[in-house]
Amino acid sequence: MTLSEPEATEFPVRLPGEPFPPRQYADFRKRPGLIRSTLPTGSPVWLVSRHEDVRTVLTDRRISSNPAREGFPNVAKTGGVPTQEQIPGWFVGIDPPEHGRFRKALIPEFSVRRIREWRPLIQETVDRCVDHLLSLGDSADLVAEFALPVPSLVISTMLGVPFVDREFFESRTKTLVNLKTTTEDERSAAVQELLRYIGRLIKVKQKRPGDDLISRLLESAVLTPEELTGVIMLLLIAGHETTANNIALGVVTLLSNPQWIGDDRAVDELLRYHSVADLVALRVAVEDVEIGGQLVRAGEGIIPLIAGANHDLDSFERPDEFDPGRAARHHVAFGYGVHQCLGQNLVRAEMEIVYQTLFRRVPTLAIDADVAALPFKYDGTLFGLHELPVRW
Amino acid sequence: MKINVDRSRCVGAGQCVLTAPALFDQGEEDGLVEVLEAEPDATQAAAARMAAQVCPSGTITLIH
């Protein structure tokens, strides 16, 4: 075990022209122990880039995801992970055993079986979004006009948001995502508006329950209405930009590999290949712990690099190749451990239905730009596309 | 080979159901793992091993 601290390495950045995982990750994996780096905020942090080490970090009970703990890393330019004080019920930041109360209340709503029951509704939503896209003529920005609305409309239906409010819901969630065109004030105003809206919606469902997620969670009474507000906000935000990024990047990759269009195995490989939530699973050590031969001391921040793990040669052959024929279910695109993405089966269903429907109904779909010059999110905590100009 | 699950550890990700649908399901009410076939035959052994490997919470163990 290495007790000494390695020399600090510059925080990895994605460079224009090389969108898939930052080139430094391959070098990180070859170096012994972990990578000592400095966050853009100036705080030191450990970077974990090997598949096995990432899985260890995400399952070790001595490592916390509570953002209120001293040393918790913040990679966001603004905000970061909300604490329980800021948004009660934001349970990605709650450690076991308390985390289990939230997770267990939600598991039945996102099981493989339950998501299968939602498929007709997802199909209907995707068809409406394709109708909208086609109504725009023969070209559009696929991100704004399709990739962002699909997950927002699907989750708002699952939650039981009345049809007349879906546009409000969709526009506010879109504001949160558009870091390029919105100000921090506009984004925090959108968060407050959404929280107030969800609070009101919960009150409505208390009086007139329906066949929806909010009504069922109220009935089970495991969570307080205040916690439920935060939980709903989390479901909304966690599943929105991530899914939209996956949809848009997937369209680019499938158009470059058209032999895989129509094959549902492409979905998990797209999730692995793009690893959009590369800098999302943030952690802090609560006790001294050894990871990958490196001593990490209590109070030190840790970032498991999801794209690093998913491109680790020791776990995936030819990791930088897009090959849906590979057995890649052990990827960590949804994280690992007790916080592994609750909505993963919903995302898979949305992606399957989106690709089946989009390429069937718009067979001439093509990217209306040079792929290398597309506005990839090189500087975000989530990888994706700001815009995707397409024509048909 | 025998499949053992600790339901108290399950986080309902559903990875086992996707990987080995003949061996695992999720409970209708609680969404937690249910074993459909605790002693998989040779044709299901690889799927059982994969399910144990992808389970995010260490719920599934295999006894040989």
Short mmCIF file of C-alpha atoms in Angstrom, two decimals:
data_model
loop_
_atom_site.label_atom_id
_atom_site.label_comp_id
_atom_site.label_asym_id
_atom_site.label_seq_id
_atom_site.Cartn_x
_atom_site.Cartn_y
_atom_site.Cartn_z
CA MET A 1 0.00 0.00 0.00
CA THR A 2 1.20 3.48 -0.86
CA LEU A 3 1.09 5.84 2.11
CA SER A 4 2.90 8.67 0.43
CA GLU A 5 1.02 11.16 -1.61
CA PRO A 6 1.72 11.13 -5.36
CA GLU A 7 2.47 14.36 -7.14
CA ALA A 8 -0.66 16.26 -8.20
CA THR A 9 -1.87 15.75 -11.76
CA GLU A 10 -3.87 18.37 -13.59
CA PHE A 11 -7.64 17.81 -13.48
CA PRO A 12 -8.53 16.04 -16.73
CA VAL A 13 -10.36 18.02 -19.38
CA ARG A 14 -12.02 16.93 -22.56
CA LEU A 15 -10.44 18.55 -25.57
CA PRO A 16 -12.42 19.69 -28.60
CA GLY A 17 -12.09 17.08 -31.32
CA GLU A 18 -11.64 14.13 -28.96
CA PRO A 19 -15.02 13.66 -27.37
CA PHE A 20 -14.72 10.14 -25.94
CA PRO A 21 -13.21 9.76 -22.61
CA PRO A 22 -10.47 12.24 -21.95
CA ARG A 23 -7.21 10.89 -23.35
CA GLN A 24 -5.57 11.13 -19.90
CA TYR A 25 -7.78 8.35 -18.46
CA ALA A 26 -5.85 5.59 -20.25
CA ASP A 27 -2.63 6.97 -18.78
CA PHE A 28 -4.24 7.21 -15.29
CA ARG A 29 -5.15 3.52 -15.35
CA LYS A 30 -1.55 2.50 -16.03
CA ARG A 31 -0.20 4.41 -13.04
CA PRO A 32 -0.08 2.62 -9.67
CA GLY A 33 -2.54 3.60 -6.94
CA LEU A 34 -4.88 6.52 -7.51
CA ILE A 35 -4.42 9.88 -9.18
CA ARG A 36 -4.01 12.92 -6.94
CA SER A 37 -5.51 15.94 -8.63
CA THR A 38 -6.86 19.40 -7.89
CA LEU A 39 -10.49 20.35 -8.49
CA PRO A 40 -11.31 23.54 -10.40
CA THR A 41 -12.29 24.89 -6.94
CA GLY A 42 -8.70 24.41 -5.79
CA SER A 43 -9.44 21.49 -3.43
CA PRO A 44 -7.39 18.31 -3.69
CA VAL A 45 -9.17 15.13 -4.79
CA TRP A 46 -8.49 11.47 -5.60
CA LEU A 47 -9.38 10.28 -9.11
CA VAL A 48 -10.20 6.61 -9.57
CA SER A 49 -9.99 5.30 -13.13
CA ARG A 50 -9.89 1.48 -13.04
CA HIS A 51 -13.13 -0.54 -13.28
CA GLU A 52 -12.37 -2.68 -10.23
CA ASP A 53 -11.34 0.31 -8.10
CA VAL A 54 -14.44 2.29 -9.11
CA ARG A 55 -16.66 -0.61 -8.05
CA THR A 56 -14.77 -0.80 -4.74
CA VAL A 57 -15.25 2.93 -4.05
CA LEU A 58 -18.97 2.72 -4.82
CA THR A 59 -19.60 -0.23 -2.49
CA ASP A 60 -17.34 0.52 0.50
CA ARG A 61 -19.42 1.57 3.52
CA ARG A 62 -16.55 3.73 4.80
CA ILE A 63 -17.10 6.02 1.81
CA SER A 64 -19.97 8.51 1.86
CA SER A 65 -22.04 10.34 -0.74
CA ASN A 66 -23.24 13.00 1.73
CA PRO A 67 -22.39 16.44 0.25
CA ALA A 68 -22.57 18.07 3.69
CA ARG A 69 -19.48 16.15 4.83
CA GLU A 70 -16.17 18.00 5.08
CA GLY A 71 -14.02 17.25 2.02
CA PHE A 72 -16.87 16.31 -0.31
CA PRO A 73 -15.75 17.22 -3.84
CA ASN A 74 -17.62 19.81 -5.87
CA VAL A 75 -17.07 19.63 -9.62
CA ALA A 76 -19.98 21.81 -10.70
CA LYS A 77 -19.29 25.38 -11.75
CA THR A 78 -22.28 26.44 -9.67
CA GLY A 79 -24.39 24.70 -7.07
CA GLY A 80 -23.21 21.12 -6.85
CA VAL A 81 -25.04 18.33 -5.05
CA PRO A 82 -27.76 19.80 -2.76
CA THR A 83 -27.55 18.93 0.94
CA GLN A 84 -30.52 17.62 2.96
CA GLU A 85 -30.79 21.09 4.46
CA GLN A 86 -31.19 22.59 0.98
CA ILE A 87 -33.50 19.96 -0.51
CA PRO A 88 -34.77 17.29 1.94
CA GLY A 89 -35.27 13.99 0.15
CA TRP A 90 -32.35 14.40 -2.29
CA PHE A 91 -31.42 10.83 -1.40
CA VAL A 92 -28.41 10.33 -3.69
CA GLY A 93 -26.69 12.31 -0.93
CA ILE A 94 -27.95 10.14 1.93
CA ASP A 95 -25.88 7.21 3.20
CA PRO A 96 -27.20 3.82 4.32
CA PRO A 97 -29.05 2.85 6.40
CA GLU A 98 -31.26 5.99 6.10
CA HIS A 99 -30.90 5.86 2.30
CA GLY A 100 -32.77 2.53 2.29
CA ARG A 101 -36.01 4.16 3.47
CA PHE A 102 -36.10 6.35 0.34
CA ARG A 103 -34.82 3.74 -2.09
CA LYS A 104 -37.21 1.01 -0.91
CA ALA A 105 -40.20 3.33 -1.24
CA LEU A 106 -39.31 3.92 -4.90
CA ILE A 107 -38.06 0.52 -6.07
CA PRO A 108 -41.49 -0.90 -7.04
CA GLU A 109 -42.11 2.13 -9.30
CA PHE A 110 -38.97 1.45 -11.36
CA SER A 111 -38.79 -2.35 -11.44
CA VAL A 112 -38.29 -4.12 -14.77
CA ARG A 113 -41.93 -5.23 -14.61
CA ARG A 114 -43.34 -1.76 -13.85
CA ILE A 115 -41.31 -0.12 -16.60
CA ARG A 116 -42.56 -2.76 -19.05
CA GLU A 117 -46.09 -1.65 -18.15
CA TRP A 118 -45.15 1.94 -18.99
CA ARG A 119 -43.86 1.05 -22.47
CA PRO A 120 -47.08 1.82 -24.40
CA LEU A 121 -47.13 5.25 -22.82
CA ILE A 122 -43.45 5.83 -23.62
CA GLN A 123 -44.15 4.77 -27.20
CA GLU A 124 -47.05 7.22 -27.43
CA THR A 125 -44.90 10.05 -26.04
CA VAL A 126 -42.02 9.30 -28.41
CA ASP A 127 -44.43 9.22 -31.36
CA ARG A 128 -45.81 12.62 -30.37
CA CYS A 129 -42.27 13.99 -30.15
CA VAL A 130 -41.45 12.60 -33.62
CA ASP A 131 -44.68 14.22 -34.91
CA HIS A 132 -43.45 17.51 -33.46
CA LEU A 133 -40.01 17.09 -35.02
CA LEU A 134 -41.48 16.35 -38.46
CA SER A 135 -43.80 19.36 -38.16
CA LEU A 136 -40.73 21.61 -38.14
CA GLY A 137 -39.97 21.06 -41.84
CA ASP A 138 -36.86 19.20 -42.96
CA SER A 139 -34.27 20.21 -40.33
CA ALA A 140 -34.10 20.93 -36.59
CA ASP A 141 -31.96 20.87 -33.45
CA LEU A 142 -32.57 17.32 -32.24
CA VAL A 143 -31.51 18.16 -28.66
CA ALA A 144 -34.02 20.98 -28.05
CA GLU A 145 -36.85 19.61 -30.17
CA PHE A 146 -36.66 15.91 -29.32
CA ALA A 147 -33.99 14.60 -26.91
CA LEU A 148 -34.89 16.97 -24.03
CA PRO A 149 -38.71 16.80 -24.36
CA VAL A 150 -38.90 12.95 -24.45
CA PRO A 151 -37.65 12.21 -20.89
CA SER A 152 -39.39 15.26 -19.46
CA LEU A 153 -42.78 14.30 -20.93
CA VAL A 154 -42.36 10.64 -19.93
CA ILE A 155 -41.51 11.38 -16.29
CA SER A 156 -44.20 14.05 -15.97
CA THR A 157 -46.80 11.50 -17.11
CA MET A 158 -45.46 8.88 -14.69
CA LEU A 159 -45.62 11.42 -11.85
CA GLY A 160 -49.17 12.37 -12.71
CA VAL A 161 -48.53 15.95 -13.87
CA PRO A 162 -51.78 17.15 -15.50
CA PHE A 163 -51.55 17.40 -19.27
CA VAL A 164 -52.10 21.19 -19.28
CA ASP A 165 -49.03 21.70 -17.05
CA ARG A 166 -46.62 19.59 -19.10
CA GLU A 167 -45.40 22.55 -21.15
CA PHE A 168 -44.58 24.50 -17.98
CA PHE A 169 -42.82 21.44 -16.61
CA GLU A 170 -40.84 20.88 -19.79
CA SER A 171 -39.78 24.52 -20.20
CA ARG A 172 -38.54 24.83 -16.58
CA THR A 173 -36.60 21.58 -16.72
CA LYS A 174 -35.06 22.72 -20.02
CA THR A 175 -33.95 25.98 -18.37
CA LEU A 176 -32.00 23.96 -15.79
CA VAL A 177 -30.07 22.19 -18.53
CA ASN A 178 -29.14 25.11 -20.77
CA LEU A 179 -25.99 26.26 -18.99
CA LYS A 180 -24.92 28.09 -22.14
CA THR A 181 -27.99 30.25 -22.63
CA THR A 182 -29.33 30.74 -19.11
CA THR A 183 -27.96 32.60 -16.10
CA GLU A 184 -27.49 31.13 -12.64
CA ASP A 185 -30.37 33.34 -11.40
CA GLU A 186 -32.70 31.98 -14.09
CA ARG A 187 -31.73 28.42 -13.19
CA SER A 188 -32.25 28.86 -9.44
CA ALA A 189 -35.58 30.59 -10.17
CA ALA A 190 -36.57 27.55 -12.27
CA VAL A 191 -35.61 25.21 -9.38
CA GLN A 192 -37.75 27.23 -6.96
CA GLU A 193 -40.69 27.33 -9.40
CA LEU A 194 -40.48 23.56 -9.89
CA LEU A 195 -40.24 22.89 -6.14
CA ARG A 196 -43.31 25.11 -5.54
CA TYR A 197 -45.15 23.41 -8.38
CA ILE A 198 -44.33 19.92 -7.06
CA GLY A 199 -45.43 21.01 -3.56
CA ARG A 200 -48.79 22.15 -4.97
CA LEU A 201 -49.13 18.97 -7.05
CA ILE A 202 -48.60 16.86 -3.91
CA LYS A 203 -51.40 18.77 -2.16
CA VAL A 204 -53.70 18.11 -5.13
CA LYS A 205 -52.85 14.39 -5.08
CA GLN A 206 -53.49 14.25 -1.32
CA LYS A 207 -57.06 15.40 -2.00
CA ARG A 208 -57.65 13.55 -5.27
CA PRO A 209 -55.31 10.57 -5.66
CA GLY A 210 -54.81 9.16 -9.16
CA ASP A 211 -53.09 6.19 -10.76
CA ASP A 212 -49.63 7.73 -10.58
CA LEU A 213 -46.35 7.61 -8.71
CA ILE A 214 -46.97 10.59 -6.42
CA SER A 215 -50.37 9.24 -5.31
CA ARG A 216 -48.91 5.80 -4.57
CA LEU A 217 -46.00 7.27 -2.57
CA LEU A 218 -48.44 9.41 -0.58
CA GLU A 219 -50.55 6.37 0.16
CA SER A 220 -47.57 4.36 1.43
CA ALA A 221 -46.74 7.29 3.77
CA VAL A 222 -43.09 6.24 4.09
CA LEU A 223 -41.94 9.72 3.11
CA THR A 224 -43.18 13.07 4.42
CA PRO A 225 -44.70 15.45 1.84
CA GLU A 226 -41.59 17.64 2.24
CA GLU A 227 -39.26 14.69 1.54
CA LEU A 228 -41.48 13.64 -1.34
CA THR A 229 -41.06 17.09 -2.93
CA GLY A 230 -37.28 16.63 -2.96
CA VAL A 231 -37.56 13.05 -4.18
CA ILE A 232 -39.77 14.10 -7.12
CA MET A 233 -37.38 16.94 -7.96
CA LEU A 234 -34.51 14.44 -7.91
CA LEU A 235 -36.35 12.02 -10.21
CA LEU A 236 -37.02 14.89 -12.56
CA ILE A 237 -33.49 16.26 -12.68
CA ALA A 238 -31.52 13.02 -12.50
CA GLY A 239 -33.45 11.51 -15.39
CA HIS A 240 -33.65 14.52 -17.67
CA GLU A 241 -30.36 15.82 -19.03
CA THR A 242 -28.67 12.43 -18.61
CA THR A 243 -31.29 10.71 -20.77
CA ALA A 244 -31.33 13.54 -23.32
CA ASN A 245 -27.54 13.35 -23.63
CA ASN A 246 -27.71 9.60 -24.13
CA ILE A 247 -30.43 9.96 -26.77
CA ALA A 248 -28.54 12.60 -28.76
CA LEU A 249 -25.09 10.97 -28.54
CA GLY A 250 -26.68 7.65 -29.44
CA VAL A 251 -28.17 9.11 -32.62
CA VAL A 252 -24.71 10.34 -33.65
CA THR A 253 -23.04 7.00 -32.90
CA LEU A 254 -25.77 4.90 -34.53
CA LEU A 255 -25.73 7.04 -37.68
CA SER A 256 -21.98 6.37 -37.85
CA ASN A 257 -22.57 2.63 -37.23
CA PRO A 258 -25.85 2.03 -39.10
CA GLN A 259 -25.46 -1.74 -39.05
CA TRP A 260 -26.55 -1.60 -35.38
CA ILE A 261 -29.72 0.43 -35.97
CA GLY A 262 -32.68 -1.74 -34.94
CA ASP A 263 -30.66 -3.90 -32.54
CA ASP A 264 -31.63 -3.27 -28.88
CA ARG A 265 -28.23 -4.54 -27.72
CA ALA A 266 -26.91 -1.18 -28.89
CA VAL A 267 -28.49 0.51 -25.87
CA ASP A 268 -26.23 -0.84 -23.10
CA GLU A 269 -23.20 -0.45 -25.35
CA LEU A 270 -24.12 3.20 -26.00
CA LEU A 271 -24.45 3.70 -22.24
CA ARG A 272 -20.99 2.20 -21.69
CA TYR A 273 -19.37 3.84 -24.69
CA HIS A 274 -20.49 7.42 -23.95
CA SER A 275 -20.60 7.21 -20.12
CA VAL A 276 -22.36 10.57 -19.92
CA ALA A 277 -22.36 10.68 -16.10
CA ASP A 278 -18.58 10.59 -15.89
CA LEU A 279 -18.18 13.09 -13.04
CA VAL A 280 -21.38 12.47 -11.12
CA ALA A 281 -20.71 9.77 -8.52
CA LEU A 282 -18.89 11.99 -6.02
CA ARG A 283 -17.71 10.59 -2.70
CA VAL A 284 -15.75 11.36 0.47
CA ALA A 285 -13.92 8.95 2.77
CA VAL A 286 -15.37 8.78 6.29
CA GLU A 287 -12.54 6.60 7.61
CA ASP A 288 -9.06 5.84 6.32
CA VAL A 289 -9.50 3.36 3.48
CA GLU A 290 -7.23 1.64 0.97
CA ILE A 291 -8.29 1.84 -2.68
CA GLY A 292 -6.25 0.31 -5.48
CA GLY A 293 -3.19 0.17 -3.25
CA GLN A 294 -3.48 3.82 -2.20
CA LEU A 295 -4.28 5.03 1.31
CA VAL A 296 -7.11 7.55 1.25
CA ARG A 297 -7.52 9.38 4.52
CA ALA A 298 -10.78 10.24 6.28
CA GLY A 299 -12.15 13.52 4.93
CA GLU A 300 -10.53 13.24 1.49
CA GLY A 301 -12.70 13.60 -1.61
CA ILE A 302 -12.89 10.84 -4.22
CA ILE A 303 -14.17 10.92 -7.81
CA PRO A 304 -14.73 7.57 -9.47
CA LEU A 305 -14.34 8.31 -13.19
CA ILE A 306 -17.22 6.43 -14.77
CA ALA A 307 -15.89 6.80 -18.32
CA GLY A 308 -12.49 5.65 -17.09
CA ALA A 309 -13.94 2.45 -15.62
CA ASN A 310 -16.06 1.79 -18.70
CA HIS A 311 -13.04 2.06 -20.99
CA ASP A 312 -10.75 -0.09 -18.84
CA LEU A 313 -8.93 -2.62 -21.02
CA ASP A 314 -8.83 -5.08 -18.11
CA SER A 315 -12.63 -5.28 -18.08
CA PHE A 316 -13.62 -4.59 -21.70
CA GLU A 317 -11.82 -5.79 -24.82
CA ARG A 318 -11.16 -3.03 -27.37
CA PRO A 319 -12.88 -0.57 -24.99
CA ASP A 320 -12.76 2.39 -27.35
CA GLU A 321 -14.63 0.49 -30.06
CA PHE A 322 -18.43 0.67 -30.28
CA ASP A 323 -19.46 -2.99 -30.38
CA PRO A 324 -22.99 -3.87 -29.18
CA GLY A 325 -22.15 -7.55 -29.74
CA ARG A 326 -19.89 -7.56 -26.67
CA ALA A 327 -21.09 -8.70 -23.24
CA ALA A 328 -20.89 -5.35 -21.44
CA ARG A 329 -23.55 -5.56 -18.77
CA HIS A 330 -20.92 -5.06 -16.07
CA HIS A 331 -20.44 -1.45 -17.18
CA VAL A 332 -20.88 1.20 -14.51
CA ALA A 333 -22.67 3.82 -16.63
CA PHE A 334 -25.44 3.80 -13.99
CA GLY A 335 -22.95 3.73 -11.13
CA TYR A 336 -22.65 0.80 -8.74
CA GLY A 337 -23.53 0.02 -5.13
CA VAL A 338 -26.70 1.08 -3.33
CA HIS A 339 -26.96 4.35 -5.27
CA GLN A 340 -26.91 2.67 -8.69
CA CYS A 341 -29.38 4.54 -10.90
CA LEU A 342 -32.94 3.82 -9.82
CA GLY A 343 -34.28 4.83 -13.24
CA GLN A 344 -31.97 2.65 -15.32
CA ASN A 345 -34.72 0.43 -16.70
CA LEU A 346 -36.74 3.48 -17.65
CA VAL A 347 -33.72 4.93 -19.50
CA ARG A 348 -33.18 1.63 -21.33
CA ALA A 349 -36.85 1.52 -22.37
CA GLU A 350 -36.78 5.15 -23.52
CA MET A 351 -33.61 4.63 -25.56
CA GLU A 352 -34.88 1.41 -27.16
CA ILE A 353 -38.19 2.99 -28.12
CA VAL A 354 -36.57 6.25 -29.28
CA TYR A 355 -34.15 4.53 -31.69
CA GLN A 356 -36.72 2.04 -33.00
CA THR A 357 -39.23 4.83 -33.63
CA LEU A 358 -36.97 7.63 -34.81
CA PHE A 359 -35.06 5.62 -37.42
CA ARG A 360 -38.24 3.87 -38.63
CA ARG A 361 -40.27 7.04 -39.00
CA VAL A 362 -37.43 9.30 -40.18
CA PRO A 363 -35.34 6.93 -42.33
CA THR A 364 -33.46 9.76 -44.06
CA LEU A 365 -32.32 11.30 -40.74
CA ALA A 366 -28.78 12.70 -41.09
CA ILE A 367 -26.49 14.97 -39.11
CA ASP A 368 -26.43 18.43 -40.63
CA ALA A 369 -22.85 19.25 -39.60
CA ASP A 370 -19.34 17.87 -39.42
CA VAL A 371 -19.48 15.34 -36.53
CA ALA A 372 -16.09 16.36 -35.10
CA ALA A 373 -17.21 20.00 -35.02
CA LEU A 374 -20.46 19.31 -33.12
CA PRO A 375 -20.88 21.26 -29.85
CA PHE A 376 -20.08 18.43 -27.43
CA LYS A 377 -20.25 19.27 -23.71
CA TYR A 378 -16.50 19.26 -23.24
CA ASP A 379 -16.64 21.27 -20.02
CA GLY A 380 -19.74 19.93 -18.27
CA THR A 381 -20.04 17.47 -15.40
CA LEU A 382 -22.28 15.52 -17.79
CA PHE A 383 -21.08 14.62 -21.25
CA GLY A 384 -23.44 15.21 -24.15
CA LEU A 385 -24.32 17.64 -26.89
CA HIS A 386 -25.49 21.24 -26.51
CA GLU A 387 -27.11 20.99 -29.93
CA LEU A 388 -27.45 18.42 -32.65
CA PRO A 389 -28.44 19.85 -36.04
CA VAL A 390 -30.18 17.20 -38.11
CA ARG A 391 -32.01 17.12 -41.46
CA TRP A 392 -34.23 14.57 -43.14
CA MET B 1 -24.55 -24.53 -8.09
CA LYS B 2 -27.05 -22.94 -5.72
CA ILE B 3 -28.26 -19.33 -5.80
CA ASN B 4 -28.48 -17.52 -2.50
CA VAL B 5 -29.96 -14.01 -2.11
CA ASP B 6 -29.99 -11.63 0.82
CA ARG B 7 -33.12 -9.56 0.15
CA SER B 8 -32.18 -7.07 2.87
CA ARG B 9 -29.29 -5.93 0.65
CA CYS B 10 -31.33 -5.66 -2.58
CA VAL B 11 -31.65 -2.18 -4.15
CA GLY B 12 -34.04 -3.26 -6.89
CA ALA B 13 -31.85 -2.27 -9.84
CA GLY B 14 -33.26 -5.20 -11.82
CA GLN B 15 -29.91 -6.14 -13.34
CA CYS B 16 -30.42 -9.82 -12.42
CA VAL B 17 -33.82 -9.88 -14.16
CA LEU B 18 -32.32 -8.43 -17.33
CA THR B 19 -29.31 -10.75 -17.23
CA ALA B 20 -30.99 -14.03 -16.21
CA PRO B 21 -34.78 -13.71 -16.60
CA ALA B 22 -35.24 -17.47 -16.18
CA LEU B 23 -33.65 -17.34 -12.73
CA PHE B 24 -34.70 -14.01 -11.21
CA ASP B 25 -37.71 -11.76 -10.90
CA GLN B 26 -38.66 -8.72 -8.83
CA GLY B 27 -41.49 -8.94 -6.31
CA GLU B 28 -44.74 -7.40 -7.52
CA GLU B 29 -45.21 -5.40 -4.32
CA ASP B 30 -41.72 -4.47 -3.15
CA GLY B 31 -39.66 -4.76 -6.36
CA LEU B 32 -36.99 -6.76 -4.51
CA VAL B 33 -35.24 -9.83 -5.92
CA GLU B 34 -37.04 -13.16 -6.09
CA VAL B 35 -35.35 -16.37 -7.13
CA LEU B 36 -37.31 -18.37 -9.71
CA GLU B 37 -34.85 -21.24 -9.93
CA ALA B 38 -32.43 -21.69 -7.05
CA GLU B 39 -30.49 -24.55 -8.63
CA PRO B 40 -29.75 -23.54 -12.22
CA ASP B 41 -28.76 -26.26 -14.66
CA ALA B 42 -25.62 -26.13 -16.77
CA THR B 43 -27.28 -24.04 -19.51
CA GLN B 44 -28.11 -21.30 -16.97
CA ALA B 45 -24.86 -21.36 -15.00
CA ALA B 46 -23.16 -18.61 -17.02
CA ALA B 47 -26.22 -16.35 -16.70
CA ALA B 48 -26.29 -16.96 -12.94
CA ARG B 49 -22.61 -16.03 -12.62
CA MET B 50 -23.17 -12.88 -14.69
CA ALA B 51 -26.18 -11.89 -12.57
CA ALA B 52 -24.11 -12.23 -9.39
CA GLN B 53 -21.33 -10.19 -10.98
CA VAL B 54 -23.54 -7.28 -12.11
CA CYS B 55 -25.65 -7.05 -8.96
CA PRO B 56 -24.73 -3.62 -7.56
CA SER B 57 -25.39 -4.43 -3.91
CA GLY B 58 -23.83 -7.86 -3.37
CA THR B 59 -27.27 -9.42 -2.90
CA ILE B 60 -26.61 -12.54 -4.98
CA THR B 61 -24.09 -15.19 -3.99
CA LEU B 62 -23.47 -18.55 -5.63
CA ILE B 63 -22.69 -21.65 -3.62
CA HIS B 64 -20.85 -24.39 -5.51
#
